[in-house]
Amino acid sequence: MSSPHLVFVTRGLHDGGGTERVTSFVASSLAERGYLVSIVCLQRGKDTYFPLSEKVKIYYLRKSFCWNKIHELKAIYKRIKPDLIFAVGTNRSHLHLFASKGYPLVSWEHFNTAVCSHPFHQLSRCLASKRGWIITLTEEDASSYRKRWKAKRVVTIPNPLTIKGLYREEKEHKCVLAVGRLQKAKGFDRLLRAWQKVHLSFPSWRLRIVGSGSEEKSLKALCSQLGLDESVEMIPHQADVKPYFAKADIFALSSRYEGFGLVLIEAFAAGLPAVAFDVPRGPREIMDTSSCGIMVEEGNIEAYATALKKLIGNRTLRLEMGMNAKARSEDFLPERVIDLWQNFINHLLDNSKSFDGNH
């Protein structure tokens, strides 16, 4: 009996974002577990950014226009005969609605349903809800699909921890770490304003921000404006962030919203307690309780600064929360998350009636 053929359809694998990382990891892990796995990239890019199993076959679409992509996808499906199709993201549901007709379709939501409110996104989610299954990263997003779009086939599978060997050195480095793309959604402007207040009380501590992006220039200007040039270190995006986690004492997540918050799990795996704004979805579920760090009211910069000062001033509390955080990160170990994927896939293959009549 041949192995089930799983096909992931994604925009591309050439960027270094979280969606690309997790897609590459999940596809590779399932291939290593014996599934036949293919990835169809809607855009041709450079080489894959993240490691990919040699067992995974990649197809690139050549066409640019939507209708041509639909025909090209249908031709690929006819040739490779997938048992399940996983659409990575829901913003191209109109494309999959036509291209995947005749095949079981699963839409893998990677974004925050509370934030992406553009009418096009809402329509895409509505279409995805009517056609096959939905995978969400958080229970809050699953609930949103059930309530807003009346989805009946929804399952939650969190993102896995994909970086191995994360740790924190025992030595105190007097360093607060933040990692992420330098864009408005990540809220580094808020972090800098909070850090100005922290710096007045703890001038020997440093804030280290690792990341690149469109707001780099404006953030550096804000840093100078706030008088923090000597207290804040800004480092460009790094392929290997483990050394930065190792030399940190606290992790700061300042996002205005998150689809999931994978970097928070990475910080937990290194044994770092975190301070985060209580934004919808990811961080709230990942932190679970206050035992792993401190969550503060969304947008309250004064409270955020107070939380950082509380952890900086209490090493015992930092270490205790860091131990709890490390234990929490084990819920997202790769083998546990891939087990969830495998159980879900096997359920779908054994229960073809769980799909609608269009498959």
mmCIF file of C-alpha atoms in Angstrom:
data_model
loop_
_atom_site.group_PDB
_atom_site.id
_atom_site.type_symbol
_atom_site.label_atom_id
_atom_site.label_comp_id
_atom_site.label_asym_id
_atom_site.label_seq_id
_atom_site.Cartn_x
_atom_site.Cartn_y
_atom_site.Cartn_z
ATOM 1 C CA MET A 1 0.000 0.000 0.000
ATOM 2 C CA SER A 2 1.431 3.391 -1.016
ATOM 3 C CA SER A 3 1.943 6.148 1.545
ATOM 4 C CA PRO A 4 -0.661 8.932 1.695
ATOM 5 C CA HIS A 5 0.326 11.928 -0.417
ATOM 6 C CA LEU A 6 0.149 15.263 1.419
ATOM 7 C CA VAL A 7 0.459 18.477 -0.581
ATOM 8 C CA PHE A 8 1.136 21.854 1.047
ATOM 9 C CA VAL A 9 0.370 24.922 -1.077
ATOM 10 C CA THR A 10 2.125 28.100 0.035
ATOM 11 C CA ARG A 11 3.189 31.486 -1.304
ATOM 12 C CA GLY A 12 6.857 30.507 -1.202
ATOM 13 C CA LEU A 13 9.692 29.233 0.983
ATOM 14 C CA HIS A 14 12.350 31.851 0.222
ATOM 15 C CA ASP A 15 11.527 34.259 3.081
ATOM 16 C CA GLY A 16 12.719 33.850 6.656
ATOM 17 C CA GLY A 17 9.338 34.359 8.344
ATOM 18 C CA GLY A 18 7.527 32.219 10.876
ATOM 19 C CA THR A 19 5.061 30.781 8.361
ATOM 20 C CA GLU A 20 7.887 29.622 6.097
ATOM 21 C CA ARG A 21 9.810 28.144 9.015
ATOM 22 C CA VAL A 22 6.887 26.156 10.389
ATOM 23 C CA THR A 23 5.706 24.997 6.959
ATOM 24 C CA SER A 24 9.189 23.703 6.125
ATOM 25 C CA PHE A 25 9.472 21.998 9.500
ATOM 26 C CA VAL A 26 6.042 20.331 9.506
ATOM 27 C CA ALA A 27 6.382 19.147 5.904
ATOM 28 C CA SER A 28 9.846 17.721 6.587
ATOM 29 C CA SER A 29 8.749 16.032 9.823
ATOM 30 C CA LEU A 30 5.772 14.354 8.157
ATOM 31 C CA ALA A 31 7.993 13.188 5.287
ATOM 32 C CA GLU A 32 10.389 11.646 7.803
ATOM 33 C CA ARG A 33 7.445 9.818 9.363
ATOM 34 C CA GLY A 34 6.708 8.072 6.098
ATOM 35 C CA TYR A 35 4.195 10.286 4.313
ATOM 36 C CA LEU A 36 4.731 11.290 0.709
ATOM 37 C CA VAL A 37 4.984 15.081 0.951
ATOM 38 C CA SER A 38 5.035 17.759 -1.748
ATOM 39 C CA ILE A 39 5.055 21.550 -1.517
ATOM 40 C CA VAL A 40 3.619 23.743 -4.260
ATOM 41 C CA CYS A 41 4.959 27.319 -4.227
ATOM 42 C CA LEU A 42 2.719 29.914 -5.839
ATOM 43 C CA GLN A 43 5.726 32.176 -6.374
ATOM 44 C CA ARG A 44 9.177 31.218 -7.538
ATOM 45 C CA GLY A 45 11.847 32.545 -5.206
ATOM 46 C CA LYS A 46 15.443 31.847 -4.317
ATOM 47 C CA ASP A 47 16.503 28.697 -2.523
ATOM 48 C CA THR A 48 14.446 27.649 0.484
ATOM 49 C CA TYR A 49 15.388 29.740 3.515
ATOM 50 C CA PHE A 50 14.906 27.005 6.107
ATOM 51 C CA PRO A 51 16.145 23.388 5.998
ATOM 52 C CA LEU A 52 13.871 21.016 4.113
ATOM 53 C CA SER A 53 13.968 17.222 4.035
ATOM 54 C CA GLU A 54 15.301 15.729 0.808
ATOM 55 C CA LYS A 55 12.176 13.579 0.822
ATOM 56 C CA VAL A 56 9.974 16.632 0.155
ATOM 57 C CA LYS A 57 9.277 17.406 -3.497
ATOM 58 C CA ILE A 58 8.870 21.089 -4.469
ATOM 59 C CA TYR A 59 6.843 22.422 -7.392
ATOM 60 C CA TYR A 60 6.891 26.053 -8.532
ATOM 61 C CA LEU A 61 4.070 27.703 -10.446
ATOM 62 C CA ARG A 62 5.153 29.621 -13.545
ATOM 63 C CA LYS A 63 1.985 31.643 -14.094
ATOM 64 C CA SER A 64 1.254 35.058 -12.575
ATOM 65 C CA PHE A 65 -2.461 35.668 -13.014
ATOM 66 C CA CYS A 66 -4.960 34.013 -10.683
ATOM 67 C CA TRP A 67 -6.937 32.171 -13.359
ATOM 68 C CA ASN A 68 -3.729 30.799 -14.885
ATOM 69 C CA LYS A 69 -2.541 29.691 -11.447
ATOM 70 C CA ILE A 70 -5.803 27.801 -10.968
ATOM 71 C CA HIS A 71 -5.307 25.878 -14.206
ATOM 72 C CA GLU A 72 -1.662 25.171 -13.376
ATOM 73 C CA LEU A 73 -2.567 23.935 -9.892
ATOM 74 C CA LYS A 74 -5.276 21.673 -11.285
ATOM 75 C CA ALA A 75 -2.770 20.206 -13.736
ATOM 76 C CA ILE A 76 -0.281 19.508 -10.933
ATOM 77 C CA TYR A 77 -2.945 17.877 -8.767
ATOM 78 C CA LYS A 78 -4.070 15.708 -11.656
ATOM 79 C CA ARG A 79 -0.496 14.544 -12.157
ATOM 80 C CA ILE A 80 0.596 13.938 -8.539
ATOM 81 C CA LYS A 81 -2.794 12.824 -7.137
ATOM 82 C CA PRO A 82 -2.813 14.226 -3.571
ATOM 83 C CA ASP A 83 -4.760 12.511 -0.808
ATOM 84 C CA LEU A 84 -4.927 15.744 1.210
ATOM 85 C CA ILE A 85 -4.237 19.353 0.240
ATOM 86 C CA PHE A 86 -3.141 21.848 2.907
ATOM 87 C CA ALA A 87 -3.557 25.494 1.918
ATOM 88 C CA VAL A 88 -1.020 27.464 3.969
ATOM 89 C CA GLY A 89 -2.923 30.606 4.944
ATOM 90 C CA THR A 90 -6.530 31.486 4.179
ATOM 91 C CA ASN A 91 -5.996 34.632 2.098
ATOM 92 C CA ARG A 92 -6.103 32.686 -1.182
ATOM 93 C CA SER A 93 -9.254 30.685 -0.495
ATOM 94 C CA HIS A 94 -10.800 31.846 -3.777
ATOM 95 C CA LEU A 95 -7.926 30.193 -5.637
ATOM 96 C CA HIS A 96 -8.161 26.918 -3.707
ATOM 97 C CA LEU A 97 -11.941 26.852 -3.987
ATOM 98 C CA PHE A 98 -11.604 26.258 -7.734
ATOM 99 C CA ALA A 99 -8.213 24.569 -8.031
ATOM 100 C CA SER A 100 -8.781 21.869 -5.402
ATOM 101 C CA LYS A 101 -12.270 20.823 -6.485
ATOM 102 C CA GLY A 102 -12.407 17.052 -6.247
ATOM 103 C CA TYR A 103 -9.750 16.821 -3.501
ATOM 104 C CA PRO A 104 -9.961 17.045 0.320
ATOM 105 C CA LEU A 105 -8.842 20.536 1.368
ATOM 106 C CA VAL A 106 -7.556 21.776 4.734
ATOM 107 C CA SER A 107 -6.910 25.507 5.251
ATOM 108 C CA TRP A 108 -4.089 26.227 7.695
ATOM 109 C CA GLU A 109 -4.709 29.630 9.321
ATOM 110 C CA HIS A 110 -1.492 31.409 10.318
ATOM 111 C CA PHE A 111 -2.833 34.819 11.259
ATOM 112 C CA ASN A 112 -4.841 36.483 13.986
ATOM 113 C CA THR A 113 -8.530 36.547 13.053
ATOM 114 C CA ALA A 114 -9.121 39.444 15.464
ATOM 115 C CA VAL A 115 -6.744 41.748 13.598
ATOM 116 C CA CYS A 116 -6.947 40.956 9.873
ATOM 117 C CA SER A 117 -10.322 42.628 9.389
ATOM 118 C CA HIS A 118 -10.050 43.671 5.740
ATOM 119 C CA PRO A 119 -13.219 42.610 3.849
ATOM 120 C CA PHE A 120 -11.123 40.460 1.505
ATOM 121 C CA HIS A 121 -9.661 38.537 4.465
ATOM 122 C CA GLN A 122 -13.104 38.080 5.966
ATOM 123 C CA LEU A 123 -14.465 36.746 2.673
ATOM 124 C CA SER A 124 -11.491 34.407 2.341
ATOM 125 C CA ARG A 125 -12.110 32.978 5.799
ATOM 126 C CA CYS A 126 -15.786 32.571 5.063
ATOM 127 C CA LEU A 127 -14.955 30.624 1.884
ATOM 128 C CA ALA A 128 -12.413 28.476 3.729
ATOM 129 C CA SER A 129 -14.997 27.662 6.400
ATOM 130 C CA LYS A 130 -17.406 26.303 3.808
ATOM 131 C CA ARG A 131 -14.833 24.126 2.074
ATOM 132 C CA GLY A 132 -13.107 21.425 4.103
ATOM 133 C CA TRP A 133 -11.326 21.741 7.436
ATOM 134 C CA ILE A 134 -9.613 24.653 9.196
ATOM 135 C CA ILE A 135 -6.459 24.384 11.317
ATOM 136 C CA THR A 136 -5.915 27.289 13.720
ATOM 137 C CA LEU A 137 -2.915 27.986 15.924
ATOM 138 C CA THR A 138 -4.958 29.033 18.966
ATOM 139 C CA GLU A 139 -8.222 28.052 20.613
ATOM 140 C CA GLU A 140 -9.379 31.687 20.453
ATOM 141 C CA ASP A 141 -9.072 31.655 16.669
ATOM 142 C CA ALA A 142 -10.892 28.317 16.502
ATOM 143 C CA SER A 143 -13.723 29.811 18.541
ATOM 144 C CA SER A 144 -13.774 32.824 16.220
ATOM 145 C CA TYR A 145 -14.185 30.575 13.176
ATOM 146 C CA ARG A 146 -17.068 28.739 14.809
ATOM 147 C CA LYS A 147 -18.883 31.897 15.889
ATOM 148 C CA ARG A 148 -18.213 34.329 13.038
ATOM 149 C CA TRP A 149 -18.095 32.024 10.034
ATOM 150 C CA LYS A 150 -20.131 29.088 11.377
ATOM 151 C CA ALA A 151 -17.267 26.691 10.679
ATOM 152 C CA LYS A 152 -18.027 23.149 11.819
ATOM 153 C CA ARG A 153 -14.709 21.489 10.995
ATOM 154 C CA VAL A 154 -12.032 23.277 13.030
ATOM 155 C CA VAL A 155 -9.034 21.883 14.901
ATOM 156 C CA THR A 156 -6.291 23.669 16.857
ATOM 157 C CA ILE A 157 -2.675 22.618 16.359
ATOM 158 C CA PRO A 158 -0.077 25.018 17.810
ATOM 159 C CA ASN A 159 3.197 25.801 16.122
ATOM 160 C CA PRO A 160 6.096 23.592 17.215
ATOM 161 C CA LEU A 161 9.333 24.704 18.811
ATOM 162 C CA THR A 162 11.691 24.329 15.856
ATOM 163 C CA ILE A 163 15.025 25.472 17.339
ATOM 164 C CA LYS A 164 17.033 22.904 19.298
ATOM 165 C CA GLY A 165 19.534 23.553 22.049
ATOM 166 C CA LEU A 166 18.118 26.772 23.476
ATOM 167 C CA TYR A 167 19.433 27.666 26.916
ATOM 168 C CA ARG A 168 20.270 30.545 29.234
ATOM 169 C CA GLU A 169 23.684 30.929 30.832
ATOM 170 C CA GLU A 170 23.651 30.888 34.633
ATOM 171 C CA LYS A 171 25.682 34.076 34.784
ATOM 172 C CA GLU A 172 23.636 37.257 35.046
ATOM 173 C CA HIS A 173 24.187 39.380 31.923
ATOM 174 C CA LYS A 174 21.893 42.269 32.883
ATOM 175 C CA CYS A 175 20.232 41.991 29.502
ATOM 176 C CA VAL A 176 16.616 42.173 28.355
ATOM 177 C CA LEU A 177 16.165 40.589 24.919
ATOM 178 C CA ALA A 178 13.611 41.246 22.177
ATOM 179 C CA VAL A 179 13.565 39.422 18.821
ATOM 180 C CA GLY A 180 11.451 40.081 15.735
ATOM 181 C CA ARG A 181 10.961 41.972 12.512
ATOM 182 C CA LEU A 182 11.267 45.726 12.895
ATOM 183 C CA GLN A 183 7.727 46.590 11.877
ATOM 184 C CA LYS A 184 4.853 48.394 13.550
ATOM 185 C CA ALA A 185 3.012 45.210 14.542
ATOM 186 C CA LYS A 186 5.921 44.154 16.770
ATOM 187 C CA GLY A 187 5.616 47.300 18.882
ATOM 188 C CA PHE A 188 9.310 48.026 19.397
ATOM 189 C CA ASP A 189 8.474 51.720 19.636
ATOM 190 C CA ARG A 190 6.429 50.887 22.741
ATOM 191 C CA LEU A 191 9.280 48.821 24.128
ATOM 192 C CA LEU A 192 11.720 51.711 23.743
ATOM 193 C CA ARG A 193 9.370 54.103 25.535
ATOM 194 C CA ALA A 194 8.983 51.599 28.370
ATOM 195 C CA TRP A 195 12.735 51.051 28.461
ATOM 196 C CA GLN A 196 13.333 54.769 28.968
ATOM 197 C CA LYS A 197 11.512 54.420 32.287
ATOM 198 C CA VAL A 198 13.375 51.211 33.184
ATOM 199 C CA HIS A 199 16.757 52.753 32.382
ATOM 200 C CA LEU A 200 16.251 55.490 34.967
ATOM 201 C CA SER A 201 15.978 52.857 37.725
ATOM 202 C CA PHE A 202 18.467 50.298 36.371
ATOM 203 C CA PRO A 203 21.105 52.154 34.322
ATOM 204 C CA SER A 204 23.488 49.175 34.263
ATOM 205 C CA TRP A 205 21.014 46.965 32.384
ATOM 206 C CA ARG A 206 20.847 46.814 28.592
ATOM 207 C CA LEU A 207 18.075 46.192 26.079
ATOM 208 C CA ARG A 208 19.090 44.125 23.049
ATOM 209 C CA ILE A 209 16.803 44.055 19.996
ATOM 210 C CA VAL A 210 17.582 41.474 17.296
ATOM 211 C CA GLY A 211 15.851 41.941 13.962
ATOM 212 C CA SER A 212 15.640 43.831 10.691
ATOM 213 C CA GLY A 213 12.796 45.566 8.931
ATOM 214 C CA SER A 214 11.159 48.664 7.534
ATOM 215 C CA GLU A 215 11.128 50.568 10.853
ATOM 216 C CA GLU A 216 14.838 50.251 11.588
ATOM 217 C CA LYS A 217 15.606 53.887 10.767
ATOM 218 C CA SER A 218 12.671 55.310 12.732
ATOM 219 C CA LEU A 219 13.404 53.094 15.746
ATOM 220 C CA LYS A 220 17.036 54.181 15.839
ATOM 221 C CA ALA A 221 15.887 57.800 15.645
ATOM 222 C CA LEU A 222 13.454 57.214 18.519
ATOM 223 C CA CYS A 223 16.224 55.566 20.499
ATOM 224 C CA SER A 224 18.362 58.692 20.127
ATOM 225 C CA GLN A 225 15.417 60.968 20.886
ATOM 226 C CA LEU A 226 14.804 59.102 24.155
ATOM 227 C CA GLY A 227 18.489 59.250 25.109
ATOM 228 C CA LEU A 228 18.949 55.481 24.943
ATOM 229 C CA ASP A 229 21.828 55.129 22.478
ATOM 230 C CA GLU A 230 24.138 53.768 25.181
ATOM 231 C CA SER A 231 21.482 51.543 26.751
ATOM 232 C CA VAL A 232 19.979 49.868 23.675
ATOM 233 C CA GLU A 233 21.764 47.592 21.221
ATOM 234 C CA MET A 234 20.111 46.935 17.859
ATOM 235 C CA ILE A 235 21.394 43.900 15.968
ATOM 236 C CA PRO A 236 20.336 42.935 12.409
ATOM 237 C CA HIS A 237 18.370 39.730 11.770
ATOM 238 C CA GLN A 238 20.359 36.635 12.704
ATOM 239 C CA ALA A 239 19.889 33.148 11.269
ATOM 240 C CA ASP A 240 21.079 31.715 14.596
ATOM 241 C CA VAL A 241 19.533 33.431 17.619
ATOM 242 C CA LYS A 242 20.642 30.874 20.227
ATOM 243 C CA PRO A 243 23.663 32.901 21.422
ATOM 244 C CA TYR A 244 21.403 35.884 22.125
ATOM 245 C CA PHE A 245 18.952 33.855 24.188
ATOM 246 C CA ALA A 246 21.909 32.374 26.086
ATOM 247 C CA LYS A 247 23.159 35.797 27.175
ATOM 248 C CA ALA A 248 19.785 37.246 28.199
ATOM 249 C CA ASP A 249 17.983 37.341 31.548
ATOM 250 C CA ILE A 250 14.477 38.454 30.518
ATOM 251 C CA PHE A 251 12.522 38.323 27.267
ATOM 252 C CA ALA A 252 10.373 41.275 26.172
ATOM 253 C CA LEU A 253 7.455 40.784 23.770
ATOM 254 C CA SER A 254 5.942 44.135 22.837
ATOM 255 C CA SER A 255 3.735 43.099 19.891
ATOM 256 C CA ARG A 256 0.484 44.893 19.148
ATOM 257 C CA TYR A 257 -0.814 41.530 17.956
ATOM 258 C CA GLU A 258 0.512 38.061 17.169
ATOM 259 C CA GLY A 259 -0.753 35.226 15.023
ATOM 260 C CA PHE A 260 0.815 32.837 17.503
ATOM 261 C CA GLY A 261 4.039 34.066 19.092
ATOM 262 C CA LEU A 262 6.598 31.361 18.297
ATOM 263 C CA VAL A 263 9.447 33.533 19.560
ATOM 264 C CA LEU A 264 7.836 33.476 23.014
ATOM 265 C CA ILE A 265 8.067 29.677 23.080
ATOM 266 C CA GLU A 266 11.716 29.917 22.052
ATOM 267 C CA ALA A 267 12.377 32.297 24.939
ATOM 268 C CA PHE A 268 10.623 29.910 27.311
ATOM 269 C CA ALA A 269 12.706 26.991 26.016
ATOM 270 C CA ALA A 270 15.820 28.989 26.881
ATOM 271 C CA GLY A 271 14.476 29.448 30.408
ATOM 272 C CA LEU A 272 13.687 33.155 30.111
ATOM 273 C CA PRO A 273 10.720 34.728 31.901
ATOM 274 C CA ALA A 274 8.769 37.132 29.709
ATOM 275 C CA VAL A 275 6.938 40.425 29.867
ATOM 276 C CA ALA A 276 4.179 40.857 27.277
ATOM 277 C CA PHE A 277 1.154 42.976 26.520
ATOM 278 C CA ASP A 278 -2.133 41.094 26.880
ATOM 279 C CA VAL A 279 -2.975 41.132 23.182
ATOM 280 C CA PRO A 280 -5.526 38.778 21.605
ATOM 281 C CA ARG A 281 -4.608 35.221 20.682
ATOM 282 C CA GLY A 282 -1.116 33.730 20.932
ATOM 283 C CA PRO A 283 0.740 35.214 23.918
ATOM 284 C CA ARG A 284 -2.298 34.917 26.169
ATOM 285 C CA GLU A 285 -2.594 31.176 25.494
ATOM 286 C CA ILE A 286 1.138 30.484 25.491
ATOM 287 C CA MET A 287 1.786 32.203 28.818
ATOM 288 C CA ASP A 288 -1.240 30.356 30.182
ATOM 289 C CA THR A 289 -0.779 31.720 33.687
ATOM 290 C CA SER A 290 1.415 34.412 35.201
ATOM 291 C CA SER A 291 3.869 31.751 36.406
ATOM 292 C CA CYS A 292 5.988 32.112 33.227
ATOM 293 C CA GLY A 293 6.230 35.886 33.256
ATOM 294 C CA ILE A 294 4.115 39.005 33.549
ATOM 295 C CA MET A 295 1.302 40.083 31.227
ATOM 296 C CA VAL A 296 0.171 43.693 31.362
ATOM 297 C CA GLU A 297 -2.782 45.610 29.992
ATOM 298 C CA GLU A 298 -2.531 46.136 26.240
ATOM 299 C CA GLY A 299 -0.985 49.500 25.441
ATOM 300 C CA ASN A 300 -0.128 50.372 29.055
ATOM 301 C CA ILE A 301 3.523 51.367 28.720
ATOM 302 C CA GLU A 302 3.804 52.402 32.367
ATOM 303 C CA ALA A 303 2.640 48.947 33.497
ATOM 304 C CA TYR A 304 5.020 47.299 31.027
ATOM 305 C CA ALA A 305 7.958 49.246 32.438
ATOM 306 C CA THR A 306 6.881 48.368 35.981
ATOM 307 C CA ALA A 307 6.776 44.661 35.079
ATOM 308 C CA LEU A 308 10.284 44.789 33.626
ATOM 309 C CA LYS A 309 11.561 46.571 36.728
ATOM 310 C CA LYS A 310 9.914 43.960 38.942
ATOM 311 C CA LEU A 311 11.777 41.135 37.211
ATOM 312 C CA ILE A 312 15.057 43.027 36.978
ATOM 313 C CA GLY A 313 14.935 43.795 40.690
ATOM 314 C CA ASN A 314 14.106 40.257 41.811
ATOM 315 C CA ARG A 315 16.540 37.599 40.596
ATOM 316 C CA THR A 316 14.807 34.861 42.593
ATOM 317 C CA LEU A 317 11.511 35.616 40.864
ATOM 318 C CA ARG A 318 13.252 35.657 37.475
ATOM 319 C CA LEU A 319 14.770 32.224 38.018
ATOM 320 C CA GLU A 320 11.510 30.767 39.332
ATOM 321 C CA MET A 321 9.507 32.073 36.386
ATOM 322 C CA GLY A 322 12.265 30.957 34.026
ATOM 323 C CA MET A 323 11.969 27.381 35.299
ATOM 324 C CA ASN A 324 8.195 27.490 34.850
ATOM 325 C CA ALA A 325 8.655 28.889 31.346
ATOM 326 C CA LYS A 326 11.028 26.075 30.389
ATOM 327 C CA ALA A 327 8.496 23.505 31.612
ATOM 328 C CA ARG A 328 5.735 25.231 29.626
ATOM 329 C CA SER A 329 7.823 25.102 26.429
ATOM 330 C CA GLU A 330 7.737 21.296 26.560
ATOM 331 C CA ASP A 331 4.073 21.410 25.500
ATOM 332 C CA PHE A 332 5.333 22.629 22.120
ATOM 333 C CA LEU A 333 8.127 20.113 21.575
ATOM 334 C CA PRO A 334 8.284 19.003 17.920
ATOM 335 C CA GLU A 335 7.398 15.375 18.562
ATOM 336 C CA ARG A 336 4.279 16.363 20.504
ATOM 337 C CA VAL A 337 3.049 18.780 17.848
ATOM 338 C CA ILE A 338 3.817 16.429 14.950
ATOM 339 C CA ASP A 339 1.894 13.724 16.834
ATOM 340 C CA LEU A 340 -1.112 16.071 16.729
ATOM 341 C CA TRP A 341 -0.618 16.519 12.997
ATOM 342 C CA GLN A 342 -0.320 12.797 12.417
ATOM 343 C CA ASN A 343 -3.419 11.995 14.470
ATOM 344 C CA PHE A 344 -5.397 14.654 12.599
ATOM 345 C CA ILE A 345 -4.216 13.458 9.183
ATOM 346 C CA ASN A 346 -4.988 9.836 9.959
ATOM 347 C CA HIS A 347 -8.443 10.835 11.193
ATOM 348 C CA LEU A 348 -9.134 12.625 7.916
ATOM 349 C CA LEU A 349 -7.874 9.729 5.818
ATOM 350 C CA ASP A 350 -9.996 7.273 7.799
ATOM 351 C CA ASN A 351 -13.095 9.479 7.718
ATOM 352 C CA SER A 352 -13.458 10.911 4.243
ATOM 353 C CA LYS A 353 -17.067 11.857 5.037
ATOM 354 C CA SER A 354 -15.727 14.569 7.359
ATOM 355 C CA PHE A 355 -15.281 16.665 4.204
ATOM 356 C CA ASP A 356 -18.107 18.324 2.349
ATOM 357 C CA GLY A 357 -19.566 17.041 -0.867
ATOM 358 C CA ASN A 358 -17.308 19.231 -3.007
ATOM 359 C CA HIS A 359 -14.264 17.119 -2.333
#
